[in-house]
PDB file of C-alpha atoms in Angstrom:
ATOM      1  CA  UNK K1007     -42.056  42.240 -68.210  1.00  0.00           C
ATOM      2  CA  UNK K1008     -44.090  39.454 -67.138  1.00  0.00           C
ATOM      3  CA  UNK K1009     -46.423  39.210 -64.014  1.00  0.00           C
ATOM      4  CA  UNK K1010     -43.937  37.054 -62.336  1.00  0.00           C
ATOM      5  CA  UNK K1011     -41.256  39.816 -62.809  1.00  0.00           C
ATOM      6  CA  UNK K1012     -43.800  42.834 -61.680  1.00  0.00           C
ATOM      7  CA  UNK K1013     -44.272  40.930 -58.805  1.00  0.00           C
ATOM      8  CA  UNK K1014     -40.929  40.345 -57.583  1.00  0.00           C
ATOM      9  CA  UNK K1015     -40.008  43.881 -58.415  1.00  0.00           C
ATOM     10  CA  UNK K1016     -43.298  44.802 -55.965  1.00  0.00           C
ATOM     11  CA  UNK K1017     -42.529  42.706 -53.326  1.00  0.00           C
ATOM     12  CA  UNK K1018     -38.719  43.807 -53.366  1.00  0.00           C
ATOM     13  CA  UNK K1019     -39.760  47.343 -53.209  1.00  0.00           C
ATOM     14  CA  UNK K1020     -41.764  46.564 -49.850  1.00  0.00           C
ATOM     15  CA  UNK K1021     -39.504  44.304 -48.197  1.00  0.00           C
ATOM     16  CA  UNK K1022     -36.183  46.659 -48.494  1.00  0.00           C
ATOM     17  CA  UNK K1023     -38.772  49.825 -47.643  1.00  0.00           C
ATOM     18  CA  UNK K1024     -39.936  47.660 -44.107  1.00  0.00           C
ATOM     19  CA  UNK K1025     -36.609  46.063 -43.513  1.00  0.00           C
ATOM     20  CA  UNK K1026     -34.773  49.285 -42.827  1.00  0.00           C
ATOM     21  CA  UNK K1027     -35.456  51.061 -46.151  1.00  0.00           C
ATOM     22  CA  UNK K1028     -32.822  53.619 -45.494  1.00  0.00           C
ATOM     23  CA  UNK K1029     -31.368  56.129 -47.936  1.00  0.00           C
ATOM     24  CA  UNK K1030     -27.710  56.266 -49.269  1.00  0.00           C
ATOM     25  CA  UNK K1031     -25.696  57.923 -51.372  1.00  0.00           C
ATOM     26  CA  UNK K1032     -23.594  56.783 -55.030  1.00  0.00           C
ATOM     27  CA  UNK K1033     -20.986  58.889 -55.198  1.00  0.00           C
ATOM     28  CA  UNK K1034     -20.706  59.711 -59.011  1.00  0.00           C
ATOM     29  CA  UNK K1035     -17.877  61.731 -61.196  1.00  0.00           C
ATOM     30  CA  UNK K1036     -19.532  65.107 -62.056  1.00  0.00           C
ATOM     31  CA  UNK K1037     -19.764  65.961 -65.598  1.00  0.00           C
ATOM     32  CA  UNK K1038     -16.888  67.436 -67.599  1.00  0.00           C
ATOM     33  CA  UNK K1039     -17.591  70.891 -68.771  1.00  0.00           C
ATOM     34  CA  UNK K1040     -17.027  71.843 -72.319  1.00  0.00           C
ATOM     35  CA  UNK K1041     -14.043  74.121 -73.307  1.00  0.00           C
ATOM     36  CA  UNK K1042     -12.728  74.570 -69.954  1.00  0.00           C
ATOM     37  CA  UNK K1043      -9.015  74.844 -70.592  1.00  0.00           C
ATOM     38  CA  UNK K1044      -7.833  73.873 -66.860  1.00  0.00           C
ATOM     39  CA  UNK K1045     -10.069  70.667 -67.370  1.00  0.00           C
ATOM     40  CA  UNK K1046      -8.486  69.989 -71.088  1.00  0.00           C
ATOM     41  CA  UNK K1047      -4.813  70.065 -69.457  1.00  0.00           C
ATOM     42  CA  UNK K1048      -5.897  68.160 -66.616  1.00  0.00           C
ATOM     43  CA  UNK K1049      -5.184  70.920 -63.727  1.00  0.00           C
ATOM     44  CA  UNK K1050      -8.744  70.754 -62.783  1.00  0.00           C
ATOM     45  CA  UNK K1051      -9.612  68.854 -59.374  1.00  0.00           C
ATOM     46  CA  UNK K1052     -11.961  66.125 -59.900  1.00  0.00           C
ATOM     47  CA  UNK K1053     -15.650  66.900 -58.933  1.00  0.00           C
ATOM     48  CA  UNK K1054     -18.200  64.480 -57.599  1.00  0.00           C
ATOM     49  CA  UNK K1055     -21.845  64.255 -57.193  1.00  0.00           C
ATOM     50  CA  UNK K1056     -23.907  62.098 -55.041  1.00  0.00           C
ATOM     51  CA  UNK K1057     -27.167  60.412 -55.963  1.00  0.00           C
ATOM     52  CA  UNK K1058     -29.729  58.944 -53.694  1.00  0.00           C
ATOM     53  CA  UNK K1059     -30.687  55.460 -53.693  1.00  0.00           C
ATOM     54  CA  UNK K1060     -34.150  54.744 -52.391  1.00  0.00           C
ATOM     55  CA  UNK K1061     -34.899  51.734 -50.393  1.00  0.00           C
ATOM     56  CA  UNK K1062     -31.705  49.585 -49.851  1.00  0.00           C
ATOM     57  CA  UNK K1063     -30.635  47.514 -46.488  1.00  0.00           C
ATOM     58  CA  UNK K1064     -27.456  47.962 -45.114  1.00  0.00           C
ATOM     59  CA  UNK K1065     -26.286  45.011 -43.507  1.00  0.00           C
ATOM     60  CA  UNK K1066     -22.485  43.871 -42.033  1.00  0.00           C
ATOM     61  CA  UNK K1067     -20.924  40.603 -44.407  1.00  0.00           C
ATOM     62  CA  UNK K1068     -18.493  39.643 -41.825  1.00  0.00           C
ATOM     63  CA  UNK K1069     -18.349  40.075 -38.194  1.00  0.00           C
ATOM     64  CA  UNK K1070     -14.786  39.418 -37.580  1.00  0.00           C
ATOM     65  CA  UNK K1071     -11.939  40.292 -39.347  1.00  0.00           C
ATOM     66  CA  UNK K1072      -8.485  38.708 -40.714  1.00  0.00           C
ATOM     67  CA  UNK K1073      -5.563  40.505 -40.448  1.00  0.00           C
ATOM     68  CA  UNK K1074      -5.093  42.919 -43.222  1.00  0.00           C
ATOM     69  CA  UNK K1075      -8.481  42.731 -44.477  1.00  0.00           C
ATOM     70  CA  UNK K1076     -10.858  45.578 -44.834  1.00  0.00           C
ATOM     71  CA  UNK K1077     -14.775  45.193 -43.407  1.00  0.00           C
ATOM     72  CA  UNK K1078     -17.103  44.104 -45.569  1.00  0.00           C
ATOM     73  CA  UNK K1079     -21.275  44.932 -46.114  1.00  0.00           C
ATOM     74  CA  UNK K1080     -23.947  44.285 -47.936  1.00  0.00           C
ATOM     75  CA  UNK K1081     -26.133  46.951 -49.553  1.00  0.00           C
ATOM     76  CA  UNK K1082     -29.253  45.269 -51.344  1.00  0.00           C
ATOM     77  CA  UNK K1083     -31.279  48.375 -53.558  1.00  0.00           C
ATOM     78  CA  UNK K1084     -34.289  48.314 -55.647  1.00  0.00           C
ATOM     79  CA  UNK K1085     -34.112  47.767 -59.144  1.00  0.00           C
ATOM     80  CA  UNK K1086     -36.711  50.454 -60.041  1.00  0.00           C
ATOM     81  CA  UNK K1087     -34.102  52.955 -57.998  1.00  0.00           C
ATOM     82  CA  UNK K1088     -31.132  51.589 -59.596  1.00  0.00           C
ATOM     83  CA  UNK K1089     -33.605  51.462 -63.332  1.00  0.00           C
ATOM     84  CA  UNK K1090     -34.592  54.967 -62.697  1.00  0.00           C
ATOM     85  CA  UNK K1091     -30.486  56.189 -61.949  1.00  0.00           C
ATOM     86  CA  UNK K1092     -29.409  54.204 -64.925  1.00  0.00           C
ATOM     87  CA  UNK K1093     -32.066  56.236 -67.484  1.00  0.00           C
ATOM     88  CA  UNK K1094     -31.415  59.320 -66.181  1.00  0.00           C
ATOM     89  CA  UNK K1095     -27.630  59.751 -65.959  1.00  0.00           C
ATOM     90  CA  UNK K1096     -27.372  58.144 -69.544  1.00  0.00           C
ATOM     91  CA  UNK K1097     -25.723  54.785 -68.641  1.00  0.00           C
ATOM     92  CA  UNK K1098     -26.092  51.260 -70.703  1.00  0.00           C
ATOM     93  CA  UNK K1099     -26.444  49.431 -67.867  1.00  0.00           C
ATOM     94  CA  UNK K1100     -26.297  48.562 -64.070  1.00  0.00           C
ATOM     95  CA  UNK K1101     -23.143  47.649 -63.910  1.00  0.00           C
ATOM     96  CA  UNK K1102     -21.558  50.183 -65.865  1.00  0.00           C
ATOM     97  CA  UNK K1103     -23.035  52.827 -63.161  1.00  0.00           C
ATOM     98  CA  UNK K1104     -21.445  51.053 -60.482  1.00  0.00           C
ATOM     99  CA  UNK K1105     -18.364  50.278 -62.061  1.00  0.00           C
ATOM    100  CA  UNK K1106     -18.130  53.970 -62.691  1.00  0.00           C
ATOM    101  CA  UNK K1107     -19.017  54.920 -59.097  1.00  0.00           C
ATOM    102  CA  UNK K1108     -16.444  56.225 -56.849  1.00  0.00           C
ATOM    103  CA  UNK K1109     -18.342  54.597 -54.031  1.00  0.00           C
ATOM    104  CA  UNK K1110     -21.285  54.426 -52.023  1.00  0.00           C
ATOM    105  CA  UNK K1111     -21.872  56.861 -49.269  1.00  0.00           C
ATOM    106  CA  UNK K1112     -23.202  55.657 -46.197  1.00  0.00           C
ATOM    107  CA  UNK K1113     -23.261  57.380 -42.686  1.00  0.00           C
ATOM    108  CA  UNK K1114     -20.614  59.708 -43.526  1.00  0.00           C
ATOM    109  CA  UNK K1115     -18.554  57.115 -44.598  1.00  0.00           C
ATOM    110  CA  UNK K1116     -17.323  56.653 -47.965  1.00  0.00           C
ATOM    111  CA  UNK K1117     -16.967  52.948 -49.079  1.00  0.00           C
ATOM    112  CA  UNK K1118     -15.660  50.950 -51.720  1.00  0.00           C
ATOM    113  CA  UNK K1119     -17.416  48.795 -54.294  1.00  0.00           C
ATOM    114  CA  UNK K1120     -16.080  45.649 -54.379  1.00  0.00           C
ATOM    115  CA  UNK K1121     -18.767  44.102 -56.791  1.00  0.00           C
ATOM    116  CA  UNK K1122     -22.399  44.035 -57.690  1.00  0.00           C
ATOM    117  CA  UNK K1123     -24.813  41.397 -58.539  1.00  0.00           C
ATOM    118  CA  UNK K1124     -28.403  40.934 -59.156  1.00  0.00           C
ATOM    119  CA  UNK K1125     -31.130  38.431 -58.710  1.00  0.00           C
ATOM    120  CA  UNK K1126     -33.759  37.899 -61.097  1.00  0.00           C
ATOM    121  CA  UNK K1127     -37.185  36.682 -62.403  1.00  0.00           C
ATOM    122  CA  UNK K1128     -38.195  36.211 -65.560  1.00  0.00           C
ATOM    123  CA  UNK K1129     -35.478  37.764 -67.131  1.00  0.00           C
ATOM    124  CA  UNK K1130     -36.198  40.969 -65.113  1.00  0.00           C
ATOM    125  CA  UNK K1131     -34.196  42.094 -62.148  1.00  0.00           C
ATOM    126  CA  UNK K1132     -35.623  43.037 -59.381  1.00  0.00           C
ATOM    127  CA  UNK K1133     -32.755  43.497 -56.491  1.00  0.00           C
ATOM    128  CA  UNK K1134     -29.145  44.403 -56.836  1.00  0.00           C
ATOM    129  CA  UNK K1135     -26.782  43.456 -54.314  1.00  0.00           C
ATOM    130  CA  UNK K1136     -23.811  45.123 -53.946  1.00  0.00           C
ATOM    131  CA  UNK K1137     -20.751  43.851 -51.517  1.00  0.00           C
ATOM    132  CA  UNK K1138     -18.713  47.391 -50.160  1.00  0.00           C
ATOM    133  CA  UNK K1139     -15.163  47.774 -48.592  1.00  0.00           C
ATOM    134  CA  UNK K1140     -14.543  49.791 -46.001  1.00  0.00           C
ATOM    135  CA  UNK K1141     -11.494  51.833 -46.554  1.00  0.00           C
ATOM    136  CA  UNK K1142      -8.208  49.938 -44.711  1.00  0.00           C
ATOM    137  CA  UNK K1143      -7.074  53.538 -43.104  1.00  0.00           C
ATOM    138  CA  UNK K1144     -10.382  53.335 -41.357  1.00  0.00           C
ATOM    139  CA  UNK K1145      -9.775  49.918 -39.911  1.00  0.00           C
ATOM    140  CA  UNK K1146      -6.263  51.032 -38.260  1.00  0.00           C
TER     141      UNK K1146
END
């Protein structure tokens, strides 16, 4: 990683920590467990856990709304966060964690991923955007 890179990843960190630097949750499928038979024949109810991500901005996409169309936002999170999640939960990549999240939760509120993207310098990311979905029943 180059200094250009180590200082977008710094600056990133600071500006999402003073610029709201809330914590949210990604809702993640829990592990399967080894030689559960319920699990094996698929009687088993699904089981989630929820991992923080630490700092991110929250931020509406669209103020008003077309018919039919769920509310949209904007999450931006670190890269070290999203780095650090990756590592640990034994993932290739960014987007493979997201695409394998259930969601992201966020005030109580469960929302949709609808995709992710990431900025760079260098080579190196240092922000990941994602846009969320609010769930339609919600909008009703």
């Amino acid at each position: 990683m180059g200094d250009a890179s180590i200082r977008a990843l710094r600056t990133a960190e600071v500006l999402l920590r003073s610029c709201g630097g809330r914590s949210v949750f990604l809702r993640m499928p829990a592990l399967a467990s080894s030689g559960d038979t319920t699990e094996q024949l698929g009687l088993a109810v699904p089981t989630f856990q929820d991992v923080a991500l630490v700092p991110v901005v929250f931020r509406k996409a669209r103020a008003t709304l077309a018919n039919g169309k769920a509310a949209k936002s904007e999450l931006f999170v670190s890269a070290t966060a999203v780095n650090a999640l990756v590592g640990s939960m034994g993932y290739s990549a960014a987007n493979v964690l997201f695409a394998t999240a259930f969601g992201v939760l966020i005030d109580d509120m469960l929302l949709e991923i609808e995709s992710a993207s990431e900025s760079e310098v260098g080579g190196a990311t240092y922000v990941y955007r994602l846009v969320l979905r609010a769930p339609l029943a919600l909008m009703v």
